[in-house]
CSV table of C-alpha atoms in Angstrom, one decimal:
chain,number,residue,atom,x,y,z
A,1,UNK,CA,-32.0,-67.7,13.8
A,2,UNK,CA,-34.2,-65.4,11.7
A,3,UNK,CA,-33.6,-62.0,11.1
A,4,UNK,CA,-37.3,-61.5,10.3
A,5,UNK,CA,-38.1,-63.0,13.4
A,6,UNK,CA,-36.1,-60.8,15.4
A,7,UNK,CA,-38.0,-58.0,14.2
A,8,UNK,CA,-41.3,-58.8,15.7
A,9,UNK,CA,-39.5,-59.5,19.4
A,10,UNK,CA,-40.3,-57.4,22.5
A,11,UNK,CA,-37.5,-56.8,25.0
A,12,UNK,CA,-37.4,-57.6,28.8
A,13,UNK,CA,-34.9,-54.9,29.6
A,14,UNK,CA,-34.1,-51.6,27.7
A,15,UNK,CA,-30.3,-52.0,28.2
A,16,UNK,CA,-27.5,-54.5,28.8
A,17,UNK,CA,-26.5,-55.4,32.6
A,18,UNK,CA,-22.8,-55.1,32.6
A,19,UNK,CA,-22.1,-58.2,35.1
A,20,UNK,CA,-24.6,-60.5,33.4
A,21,UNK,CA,-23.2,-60.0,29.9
A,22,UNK,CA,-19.8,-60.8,30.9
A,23,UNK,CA,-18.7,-63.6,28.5
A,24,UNK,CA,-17.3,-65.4,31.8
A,25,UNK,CA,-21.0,-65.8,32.9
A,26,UNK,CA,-22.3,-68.1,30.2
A,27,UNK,CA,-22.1,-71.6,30.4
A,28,UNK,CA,-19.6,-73.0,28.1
A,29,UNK,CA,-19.3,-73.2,24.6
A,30,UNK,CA,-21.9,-70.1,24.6
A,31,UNK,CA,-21.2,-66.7,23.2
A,32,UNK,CA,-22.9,-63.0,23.1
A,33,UNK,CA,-23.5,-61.5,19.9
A,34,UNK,CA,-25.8,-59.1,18.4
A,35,UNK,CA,-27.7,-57.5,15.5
A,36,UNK,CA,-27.7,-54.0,13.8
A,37,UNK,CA,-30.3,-52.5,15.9
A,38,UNK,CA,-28.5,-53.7,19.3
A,39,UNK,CA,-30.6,-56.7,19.6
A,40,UNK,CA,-28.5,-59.7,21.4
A,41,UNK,CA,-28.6,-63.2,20.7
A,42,UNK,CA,-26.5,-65.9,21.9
A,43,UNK,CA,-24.2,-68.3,20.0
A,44,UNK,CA,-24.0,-71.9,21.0
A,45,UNK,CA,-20.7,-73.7,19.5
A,46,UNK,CA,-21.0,-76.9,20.9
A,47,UNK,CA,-25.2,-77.6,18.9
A,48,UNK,CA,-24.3,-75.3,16.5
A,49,UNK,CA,-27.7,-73.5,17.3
A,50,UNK,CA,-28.4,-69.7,18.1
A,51,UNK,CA,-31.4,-67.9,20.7
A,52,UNK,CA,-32.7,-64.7,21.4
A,53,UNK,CA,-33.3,-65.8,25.3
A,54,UNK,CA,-30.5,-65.3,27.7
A,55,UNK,CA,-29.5,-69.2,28.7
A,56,UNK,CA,-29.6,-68.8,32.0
A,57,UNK,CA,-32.1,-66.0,32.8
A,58,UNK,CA,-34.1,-66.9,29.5
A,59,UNK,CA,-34.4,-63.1,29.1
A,60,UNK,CA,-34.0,-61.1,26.2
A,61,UNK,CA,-32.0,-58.0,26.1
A,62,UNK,CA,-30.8,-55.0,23.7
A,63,UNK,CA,-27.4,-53.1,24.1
A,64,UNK,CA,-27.9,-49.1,23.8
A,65,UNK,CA,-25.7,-46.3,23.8
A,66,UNK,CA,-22.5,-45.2,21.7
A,67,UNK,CA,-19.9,-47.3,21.2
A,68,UNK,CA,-16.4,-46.7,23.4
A,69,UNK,CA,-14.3,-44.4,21.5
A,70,UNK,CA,-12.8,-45.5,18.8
A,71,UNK,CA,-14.5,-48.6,17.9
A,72,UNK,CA,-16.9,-48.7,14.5
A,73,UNK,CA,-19.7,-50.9,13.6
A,74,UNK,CA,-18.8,-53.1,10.0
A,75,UNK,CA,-20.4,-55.6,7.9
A,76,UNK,CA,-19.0,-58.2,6.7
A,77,UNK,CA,-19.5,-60.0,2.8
A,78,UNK,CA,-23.3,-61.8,4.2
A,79,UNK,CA,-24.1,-58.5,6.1
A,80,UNK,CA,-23.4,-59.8,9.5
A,81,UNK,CA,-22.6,-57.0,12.3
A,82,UNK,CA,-18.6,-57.1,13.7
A,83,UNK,CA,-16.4,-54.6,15.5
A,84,UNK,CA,-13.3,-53.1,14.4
A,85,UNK,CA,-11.0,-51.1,17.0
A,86,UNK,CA,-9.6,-48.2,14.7
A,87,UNK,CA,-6.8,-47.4,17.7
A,88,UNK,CA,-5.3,-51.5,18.6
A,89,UNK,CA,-6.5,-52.8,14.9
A,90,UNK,CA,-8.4,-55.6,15.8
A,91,UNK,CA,-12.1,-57.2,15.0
A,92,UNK,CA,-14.1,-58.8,17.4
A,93,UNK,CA,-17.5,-60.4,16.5
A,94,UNK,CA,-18.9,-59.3,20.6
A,95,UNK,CA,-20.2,-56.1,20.8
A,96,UNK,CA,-17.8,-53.9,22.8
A,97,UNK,CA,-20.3,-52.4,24.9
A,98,UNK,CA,-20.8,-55.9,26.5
A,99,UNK,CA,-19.3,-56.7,29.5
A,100,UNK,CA,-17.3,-53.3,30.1
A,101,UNK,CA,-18.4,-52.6,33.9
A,102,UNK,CA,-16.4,-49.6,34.4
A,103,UNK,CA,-15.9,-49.9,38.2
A,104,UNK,CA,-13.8,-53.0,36.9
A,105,UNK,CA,-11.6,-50.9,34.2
A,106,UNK,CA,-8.5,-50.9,36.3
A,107,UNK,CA,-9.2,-54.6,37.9
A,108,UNK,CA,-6.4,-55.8,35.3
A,109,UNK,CA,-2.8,-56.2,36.6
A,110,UNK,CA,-0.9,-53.2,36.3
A,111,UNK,CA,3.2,-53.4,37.0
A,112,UNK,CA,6.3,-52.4,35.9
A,113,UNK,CA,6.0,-53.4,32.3
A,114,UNK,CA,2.4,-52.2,31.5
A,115,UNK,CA,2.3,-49.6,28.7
A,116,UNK,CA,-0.5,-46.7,28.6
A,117,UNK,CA,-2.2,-48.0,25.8
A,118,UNK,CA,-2.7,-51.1,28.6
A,119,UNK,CA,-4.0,-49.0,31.3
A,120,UNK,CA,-6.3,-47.2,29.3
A,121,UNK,CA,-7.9,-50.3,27.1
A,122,UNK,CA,-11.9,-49.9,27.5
A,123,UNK,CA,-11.8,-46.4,28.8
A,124,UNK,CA,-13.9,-43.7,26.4
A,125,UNK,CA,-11.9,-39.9,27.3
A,126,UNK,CA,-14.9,-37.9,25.6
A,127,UNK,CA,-15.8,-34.6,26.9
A,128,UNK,CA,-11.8,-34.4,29.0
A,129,UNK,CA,-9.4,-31.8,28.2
A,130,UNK,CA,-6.0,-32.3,29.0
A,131,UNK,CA,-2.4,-30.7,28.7
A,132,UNK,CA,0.8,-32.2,28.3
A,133,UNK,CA,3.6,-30.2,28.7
A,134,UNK,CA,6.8,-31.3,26.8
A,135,UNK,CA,4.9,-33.5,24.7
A,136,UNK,CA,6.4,-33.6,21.4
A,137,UNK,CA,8.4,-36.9,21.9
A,138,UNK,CA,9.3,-39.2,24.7
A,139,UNK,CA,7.1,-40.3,27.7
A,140,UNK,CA,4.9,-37.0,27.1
A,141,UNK,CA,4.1,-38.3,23.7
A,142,UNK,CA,3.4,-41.7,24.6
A,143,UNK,CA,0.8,-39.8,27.6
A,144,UNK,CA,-0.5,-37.5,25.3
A,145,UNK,CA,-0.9,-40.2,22.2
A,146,UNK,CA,-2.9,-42.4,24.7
A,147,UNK,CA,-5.1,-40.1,26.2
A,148,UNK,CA,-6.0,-38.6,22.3
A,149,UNK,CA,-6.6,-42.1,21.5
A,150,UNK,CA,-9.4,-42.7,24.1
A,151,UNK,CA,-11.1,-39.7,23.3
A,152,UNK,CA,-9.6,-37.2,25.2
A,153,UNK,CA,-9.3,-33.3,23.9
A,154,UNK,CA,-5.2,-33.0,24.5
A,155,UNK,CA,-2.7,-30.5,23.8
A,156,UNK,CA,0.8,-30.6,23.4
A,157,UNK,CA,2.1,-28.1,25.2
A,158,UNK,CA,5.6,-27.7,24.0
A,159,UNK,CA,8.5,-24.8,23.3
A,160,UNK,CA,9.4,-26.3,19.7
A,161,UNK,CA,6.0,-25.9,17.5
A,162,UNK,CA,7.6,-27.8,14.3
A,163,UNK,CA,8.2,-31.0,16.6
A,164,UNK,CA,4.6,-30.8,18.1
A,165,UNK,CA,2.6,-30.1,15.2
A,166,UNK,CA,4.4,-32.9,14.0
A,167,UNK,CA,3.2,-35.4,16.7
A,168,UNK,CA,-0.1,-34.3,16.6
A,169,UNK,CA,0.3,-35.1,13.0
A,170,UNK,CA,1.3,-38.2,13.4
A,171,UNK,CA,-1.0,-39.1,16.3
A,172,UNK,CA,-4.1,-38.6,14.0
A,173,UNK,CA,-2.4,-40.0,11.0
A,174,UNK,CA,-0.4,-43.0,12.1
A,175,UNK,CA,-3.5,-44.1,14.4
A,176,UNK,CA,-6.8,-42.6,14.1
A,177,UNK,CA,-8.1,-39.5,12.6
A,178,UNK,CA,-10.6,-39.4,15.0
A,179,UNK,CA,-7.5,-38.3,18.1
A,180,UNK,CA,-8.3,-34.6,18.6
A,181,UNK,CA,-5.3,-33.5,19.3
A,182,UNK,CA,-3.1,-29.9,18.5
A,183,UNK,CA,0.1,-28.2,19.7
A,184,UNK,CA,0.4,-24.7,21.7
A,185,UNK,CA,3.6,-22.7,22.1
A,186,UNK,CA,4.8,-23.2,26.0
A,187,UNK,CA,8.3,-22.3,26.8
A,188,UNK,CA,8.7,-23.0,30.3
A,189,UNK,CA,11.8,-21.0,30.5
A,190,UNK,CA,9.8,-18.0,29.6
A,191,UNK,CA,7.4,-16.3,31.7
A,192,UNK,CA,6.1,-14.1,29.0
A,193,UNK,CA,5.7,-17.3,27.4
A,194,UNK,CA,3.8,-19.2,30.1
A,195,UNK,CA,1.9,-15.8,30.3
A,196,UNK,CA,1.1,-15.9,26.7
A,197,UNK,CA,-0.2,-19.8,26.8
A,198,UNK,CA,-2.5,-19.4,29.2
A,199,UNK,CA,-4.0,-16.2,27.7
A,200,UNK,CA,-4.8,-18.0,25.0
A,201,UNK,CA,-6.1,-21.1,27.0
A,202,UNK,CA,-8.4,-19.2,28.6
A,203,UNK,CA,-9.8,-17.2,25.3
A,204,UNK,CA,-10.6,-20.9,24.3
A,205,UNK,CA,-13.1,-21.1,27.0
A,206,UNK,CA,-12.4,-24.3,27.1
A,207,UNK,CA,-12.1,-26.8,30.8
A,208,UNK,CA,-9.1,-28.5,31.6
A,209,UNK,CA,-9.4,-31.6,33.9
A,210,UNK,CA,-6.1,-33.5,33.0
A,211,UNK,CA,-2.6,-31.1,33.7
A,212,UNK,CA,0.3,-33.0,33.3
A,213,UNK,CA,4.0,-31.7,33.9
A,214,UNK,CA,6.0,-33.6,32.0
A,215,UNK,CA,8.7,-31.4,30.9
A,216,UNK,CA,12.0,-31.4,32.1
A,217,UNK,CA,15.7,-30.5,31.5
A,218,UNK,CA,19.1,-32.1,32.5
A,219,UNK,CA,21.7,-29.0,31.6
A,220,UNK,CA,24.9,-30.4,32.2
A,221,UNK,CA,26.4,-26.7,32.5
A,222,UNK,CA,24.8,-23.6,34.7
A,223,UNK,CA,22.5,-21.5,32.5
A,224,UNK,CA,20.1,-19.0,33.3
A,225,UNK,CA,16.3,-19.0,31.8
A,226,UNK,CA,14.9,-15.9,30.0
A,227,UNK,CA,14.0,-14.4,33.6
A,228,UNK,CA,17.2,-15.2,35.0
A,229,UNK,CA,16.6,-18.1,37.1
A,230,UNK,CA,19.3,-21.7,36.8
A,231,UNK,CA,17.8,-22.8,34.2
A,232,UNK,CA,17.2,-26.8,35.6
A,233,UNK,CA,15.1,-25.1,38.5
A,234,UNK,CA,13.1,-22.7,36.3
A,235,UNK,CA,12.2,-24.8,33.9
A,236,UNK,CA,11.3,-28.5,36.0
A,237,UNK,CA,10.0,-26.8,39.1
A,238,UNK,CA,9.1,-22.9,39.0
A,239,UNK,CA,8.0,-22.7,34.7
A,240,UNK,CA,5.6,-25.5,36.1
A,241,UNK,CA,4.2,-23.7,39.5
A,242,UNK,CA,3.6,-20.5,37.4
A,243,UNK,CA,1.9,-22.2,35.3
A,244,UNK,CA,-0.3,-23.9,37.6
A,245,UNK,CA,-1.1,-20.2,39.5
A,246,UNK,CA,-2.3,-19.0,35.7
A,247,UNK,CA,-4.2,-22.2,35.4
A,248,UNK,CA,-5.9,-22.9,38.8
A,249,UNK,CA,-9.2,-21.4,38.6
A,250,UNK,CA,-9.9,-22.9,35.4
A,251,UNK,CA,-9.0,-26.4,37.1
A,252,UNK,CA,-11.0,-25.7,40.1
A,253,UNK,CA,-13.7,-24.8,37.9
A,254,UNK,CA,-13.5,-28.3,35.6
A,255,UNK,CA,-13.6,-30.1,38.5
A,256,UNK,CA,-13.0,-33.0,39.3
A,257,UNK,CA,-9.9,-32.3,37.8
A,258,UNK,CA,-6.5,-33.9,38.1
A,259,UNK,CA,-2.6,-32.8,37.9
A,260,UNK,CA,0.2,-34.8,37.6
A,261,UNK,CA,3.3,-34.2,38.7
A,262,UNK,CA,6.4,-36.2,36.9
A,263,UNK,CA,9.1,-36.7,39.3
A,264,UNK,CA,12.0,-39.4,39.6
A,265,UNK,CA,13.2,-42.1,42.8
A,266,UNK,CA,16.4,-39.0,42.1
A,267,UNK,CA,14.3,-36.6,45.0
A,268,UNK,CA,15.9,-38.9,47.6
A,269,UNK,CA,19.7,-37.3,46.9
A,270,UNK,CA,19.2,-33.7,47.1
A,271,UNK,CA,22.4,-32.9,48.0
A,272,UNK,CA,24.0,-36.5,47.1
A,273,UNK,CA,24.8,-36.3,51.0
A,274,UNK,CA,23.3,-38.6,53.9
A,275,UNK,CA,21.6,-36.2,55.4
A,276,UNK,CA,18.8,-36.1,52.2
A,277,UNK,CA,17.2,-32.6,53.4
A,278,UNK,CA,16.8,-30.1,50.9
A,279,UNK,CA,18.8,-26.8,51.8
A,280,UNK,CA,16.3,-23.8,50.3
A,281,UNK,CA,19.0,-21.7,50.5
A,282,UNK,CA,21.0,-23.2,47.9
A,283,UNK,CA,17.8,-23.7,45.9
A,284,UNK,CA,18.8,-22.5,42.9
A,285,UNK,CA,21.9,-23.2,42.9
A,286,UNK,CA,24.3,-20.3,42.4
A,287,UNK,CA,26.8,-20.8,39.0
A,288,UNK,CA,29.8,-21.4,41.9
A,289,UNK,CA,28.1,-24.3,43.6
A,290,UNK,CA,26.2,-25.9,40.1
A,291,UNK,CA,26.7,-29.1,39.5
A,292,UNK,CA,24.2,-30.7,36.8
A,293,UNK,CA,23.0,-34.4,39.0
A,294,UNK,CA,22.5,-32.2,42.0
A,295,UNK,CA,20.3,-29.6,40.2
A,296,UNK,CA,18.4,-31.9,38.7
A,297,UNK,CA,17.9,-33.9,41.6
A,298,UNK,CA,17.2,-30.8,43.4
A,299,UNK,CA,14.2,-29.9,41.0
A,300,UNK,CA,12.9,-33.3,41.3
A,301,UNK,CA,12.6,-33.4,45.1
A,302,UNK,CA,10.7,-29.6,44.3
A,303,UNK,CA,8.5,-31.6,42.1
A,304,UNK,CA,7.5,-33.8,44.6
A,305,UNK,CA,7.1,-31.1,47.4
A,306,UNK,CA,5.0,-29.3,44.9
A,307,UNK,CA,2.5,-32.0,44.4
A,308,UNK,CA,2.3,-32.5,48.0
A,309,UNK,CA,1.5,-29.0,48.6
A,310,UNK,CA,-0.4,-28.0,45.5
A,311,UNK,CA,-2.8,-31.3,47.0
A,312,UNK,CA,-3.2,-29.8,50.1
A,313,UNK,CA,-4.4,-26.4,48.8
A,314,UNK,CA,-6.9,-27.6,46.2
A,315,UNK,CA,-8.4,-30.9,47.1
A,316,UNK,CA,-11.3,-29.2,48.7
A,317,UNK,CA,-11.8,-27.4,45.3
A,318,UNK,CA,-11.9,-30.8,43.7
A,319,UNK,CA,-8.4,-30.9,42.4
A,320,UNK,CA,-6.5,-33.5,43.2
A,321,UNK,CA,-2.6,-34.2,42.6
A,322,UNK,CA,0.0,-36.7,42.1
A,323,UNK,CA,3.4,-37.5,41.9
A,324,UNK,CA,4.8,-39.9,39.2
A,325,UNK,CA,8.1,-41.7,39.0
A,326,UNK,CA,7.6,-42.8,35.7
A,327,UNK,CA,10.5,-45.5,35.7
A,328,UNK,CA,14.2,-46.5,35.7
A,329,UNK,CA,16.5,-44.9,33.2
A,330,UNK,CA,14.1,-44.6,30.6
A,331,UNK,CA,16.1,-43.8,27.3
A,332,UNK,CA,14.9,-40.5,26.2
A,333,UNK,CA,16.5,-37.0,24.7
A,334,UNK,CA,16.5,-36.1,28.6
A,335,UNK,CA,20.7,-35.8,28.6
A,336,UNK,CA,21.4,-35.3,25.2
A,337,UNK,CA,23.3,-32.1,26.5
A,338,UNK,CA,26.0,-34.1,28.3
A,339,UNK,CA,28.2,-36.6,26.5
A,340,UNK,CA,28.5,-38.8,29.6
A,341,UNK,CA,25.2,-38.8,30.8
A,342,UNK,CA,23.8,-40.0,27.1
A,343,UNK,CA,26.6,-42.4,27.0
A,344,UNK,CA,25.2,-44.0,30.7
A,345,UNK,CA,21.7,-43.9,29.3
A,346,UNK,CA,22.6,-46.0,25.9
A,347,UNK,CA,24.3,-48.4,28.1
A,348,UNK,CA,21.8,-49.1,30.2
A,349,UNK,CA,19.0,-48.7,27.1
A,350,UNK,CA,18.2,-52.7,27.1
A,351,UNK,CA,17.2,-52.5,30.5
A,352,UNK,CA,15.4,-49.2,30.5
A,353,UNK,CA,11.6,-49.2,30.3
A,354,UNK,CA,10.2,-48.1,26.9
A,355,UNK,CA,8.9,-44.5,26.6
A,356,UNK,CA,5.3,-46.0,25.9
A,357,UNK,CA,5.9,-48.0,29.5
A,358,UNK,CA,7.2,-45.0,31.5
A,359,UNK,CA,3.6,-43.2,30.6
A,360,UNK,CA,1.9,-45.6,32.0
A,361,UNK,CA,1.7,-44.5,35.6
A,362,UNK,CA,1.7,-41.1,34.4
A,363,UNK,CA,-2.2,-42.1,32.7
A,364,UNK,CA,-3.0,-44.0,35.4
A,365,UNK,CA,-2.9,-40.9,37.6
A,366,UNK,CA,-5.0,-38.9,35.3
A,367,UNK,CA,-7.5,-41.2,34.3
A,368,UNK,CA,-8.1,-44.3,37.1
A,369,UNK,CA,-11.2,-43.9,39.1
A,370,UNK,CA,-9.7,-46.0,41.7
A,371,UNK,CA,-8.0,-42.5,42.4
A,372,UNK,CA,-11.2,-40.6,42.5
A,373,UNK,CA,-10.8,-37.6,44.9
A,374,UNK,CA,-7.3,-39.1,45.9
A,375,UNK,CA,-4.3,-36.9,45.7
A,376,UNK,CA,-1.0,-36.6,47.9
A,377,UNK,CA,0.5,-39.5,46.8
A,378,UNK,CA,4.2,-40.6,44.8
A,379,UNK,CA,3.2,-43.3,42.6
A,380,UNK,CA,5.9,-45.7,40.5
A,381,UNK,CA,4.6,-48.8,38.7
A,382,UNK,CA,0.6,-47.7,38.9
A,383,UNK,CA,0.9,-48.2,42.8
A,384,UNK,CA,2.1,-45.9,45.8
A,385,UNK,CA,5.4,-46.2,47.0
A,386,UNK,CA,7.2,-44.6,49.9
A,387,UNK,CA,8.6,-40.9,48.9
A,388,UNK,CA,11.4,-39.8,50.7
A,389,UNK,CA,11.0,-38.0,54.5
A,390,UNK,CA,12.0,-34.9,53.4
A,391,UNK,CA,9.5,-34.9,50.6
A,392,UNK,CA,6.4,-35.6,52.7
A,393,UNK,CA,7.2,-32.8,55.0
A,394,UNK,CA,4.5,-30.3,54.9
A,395,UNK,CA,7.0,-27.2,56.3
A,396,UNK,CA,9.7,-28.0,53.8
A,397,UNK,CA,6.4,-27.8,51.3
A,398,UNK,CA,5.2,-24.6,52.5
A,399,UNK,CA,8.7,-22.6,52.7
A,400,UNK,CA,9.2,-23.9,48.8
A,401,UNK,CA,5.7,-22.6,47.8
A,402,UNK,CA,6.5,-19.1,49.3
A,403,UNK,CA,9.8,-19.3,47.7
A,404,UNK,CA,8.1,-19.7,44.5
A,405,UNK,CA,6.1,-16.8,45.1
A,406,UNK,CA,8.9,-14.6,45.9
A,407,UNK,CA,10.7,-15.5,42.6
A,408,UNK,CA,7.7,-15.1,40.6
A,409,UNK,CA,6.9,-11.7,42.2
A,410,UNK,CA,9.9,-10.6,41.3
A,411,UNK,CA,9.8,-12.0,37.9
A,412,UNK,CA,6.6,-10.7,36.9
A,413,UNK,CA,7.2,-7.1,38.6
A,414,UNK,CA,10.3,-6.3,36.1
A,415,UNK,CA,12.4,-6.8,39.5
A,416,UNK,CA,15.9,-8.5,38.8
A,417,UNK,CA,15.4,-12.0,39.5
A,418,UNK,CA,18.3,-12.2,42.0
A,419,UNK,CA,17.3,-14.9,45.3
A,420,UNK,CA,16.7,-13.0,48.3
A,421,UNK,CA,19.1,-15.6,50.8
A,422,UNK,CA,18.0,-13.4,53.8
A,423,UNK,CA,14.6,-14.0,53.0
A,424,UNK,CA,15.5,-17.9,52.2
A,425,UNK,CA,17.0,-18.3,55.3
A,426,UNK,CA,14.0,-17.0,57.5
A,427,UNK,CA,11.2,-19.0,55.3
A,428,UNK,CA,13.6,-22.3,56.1
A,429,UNK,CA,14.3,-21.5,59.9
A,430,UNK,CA,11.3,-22.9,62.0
């Protein structure tokens, strides 16, 4: 084929039809490929022979637009066009703007041992703003890395700003320099903190579509946060619903806008009992009655309830939210605090799910437009599951939220942060 020739060619279309570009729908031996100025011709392997017209429309067409995120245009030695993918490192001599029909993005199989990097191959992330809380290392990383790498705005939210500078660091470097990615003090255990954060959030006048809470502790003793509240439940549940009250309007404003909730299968055992119902008047637990599975368990089940309820209040606005089990015993710095707890989770390490595997769901929910306007859900392996009963009870939901209220009233009034049980108790009796 002749380059000069090309140049005197008129076009049927002005732009590429996703479905008839699909490599799937030539005939065999054919394949798509195109020319500086986004000019497609069409390779046949088996003659050895190349053509401008389409071989079974007998078209001609031109690809427009920008390329996806992170893909470049090269040249190689003779000056021909090929693609190189700066974030998986590969080259690819078909246009990557051919064949991407984005109501098929998520049309790939999706299970237990996907990867977020997987879920998100062929989405572009320009223009979102997302925040990851906890996101200097583990399953926040691997979120956070992922949605830089597709183009998203994203910032680690996290209490140690060494460690996250650190990981943004090394997302830019170790991947792409493109990732626009940088770290923000957050210390969930800190009101003043929190307070602080989202002061400087909002000076940024920037929009936040993606919210994920991510962080979490396991204390394996009874400690108090900064405010006074068991530490476990301040920082996993009520550091998180502050947060969210500081954040909302700016959420309801970006929208559609997403949060996701991290959780664990751990909601269903509350109180380790069979009765699986969450007692709000032991929530949080008192020093006398702590024990470290129960509170965390505890905070998980109010992570879920949270989601459930925060959905109910602002999917009107356009916000929508999840829950996310991100998988079994994933190996992370969760339990470093308690010798027997690591010791469990480097047993059971060769059958965990990689860091970079538990984000996967976690993405899914911020980013599939299969979940488009859908929120209310507990998701574990990019699919729903079945939450427990008490977690999809809407009065359980409600008496927590007020709860929350109460403690951060309290909190942010100066009052000592000591839990009303007399108010507990008539919130939880219907």
């Amino acid at each position: 084929m002749n380059s000069d020739m090309a140049d005197e060619l008129s076009f049927d279309e002005p732009s590429v039809n996703d479905q008839l570009f699909s490599e799937e729908n030539l005939p065999p031996g054919w394949e798509i490929r195109t020319v500086d100025d986004g000019r497609i011709y069409y390779v046949n392997h088996l003659t050895k022979t190349t053509q401008w017209e389409h071989p079974q429309s007998g078209k001609r067409y031109k690809v427009t637009g920008d390329l996806p995120h992170g893909w470049q245009k090269q040249y190689d030695s003779k000056g021909n066009v090929f693609f190189f993918d700066v974030v998986n490192r590969r080259t690819s001599h078909t246009d990557p703007r051919l064949g991407k029909n984005p109501s098929n993005y998520h049309t790939k199989r999706l299970d237990g041992y996907s990867n977020a990097m997987h879920v998100l191959n062929g989405e572009n992330l320009t223009g979102k703003v997302a925040v990851v809380t906890g996101s200097n290392s583990g399953i926040g990383f691997e979120t956070a890395k992922a949605l830089a790498l597709h183009g998203a705005h994203v910032i680690l939210a996290c209490r140690d700003m060494n460690k996250a500078s650190k990981a943004a660091v090394l997302i830019r470097t170790t991947q792409t320099p493109e990732a626009y990615v940088e770290a923000m003090l957050l210390d969930l255990a800190s009101f003043a903190s929190i307070r602080s954060f989202a002061e400087q959030f909002r000076q940024r006048k920037l929009p936040l579509h993606i919210l994920i809470c991510n962080a979490a502790v396991f204390s394996s003793s009874w400690k108090k946060t900064e405010d006074g509240v068991e530490s476990t439940f301040g920082i996993n549940h009520l550091g998180h619903f502050y947060l969210v009250q500081l954040l909302g309007d700016i959420l309801c404003s970006s929208s559609p806008a997403r949060v996701v909730v991290l959780t664990s299968e751990s909601h269903r055992f509350p109180d380790l009992s069979y009765s699986k119902r969450l007692n709000l008047s032991d929530v949080p637990l008192s020093k006398d009655k702590y024990w470290s599975i129960v509170a965390y368990n505890q905070s998980k089940l109010c992570n879920l309830l949270f989601s459930m309820e925060l959905n109910r209040r602002l999917k009107s606005k356009g916000v929508t939210c999840n829950a996310v089990h991100p998988g079994n015993l994933i190996y992370t710095s969760l339990p470093k605090n308690s010798w027997f707890y690591w010791l469990l989770f480097l047993m059971a390490r060769p059958f965990a799910k990689t860091a970079a595997q538990g984000a996967a769901t976690v993405v899914y929910c911020a980013t599939s437009r299969e979940l488009n306007r859908v929120g209310g859900h507990y998701f574990n392996n990019c699919s729903v599951c079945l939450p427990s009963e008490e977690s999809k009870n809407p009065d359980t939901a409600a008496k927590l939220w007020q709860l929350s209220e109460q403690l951060v009233r309290q909190i942010t009034s100066n009052e000592e942060p000591v839990v009303n049980l007399e108010l507990i108790q008539q919130l939880y009796v219907t």
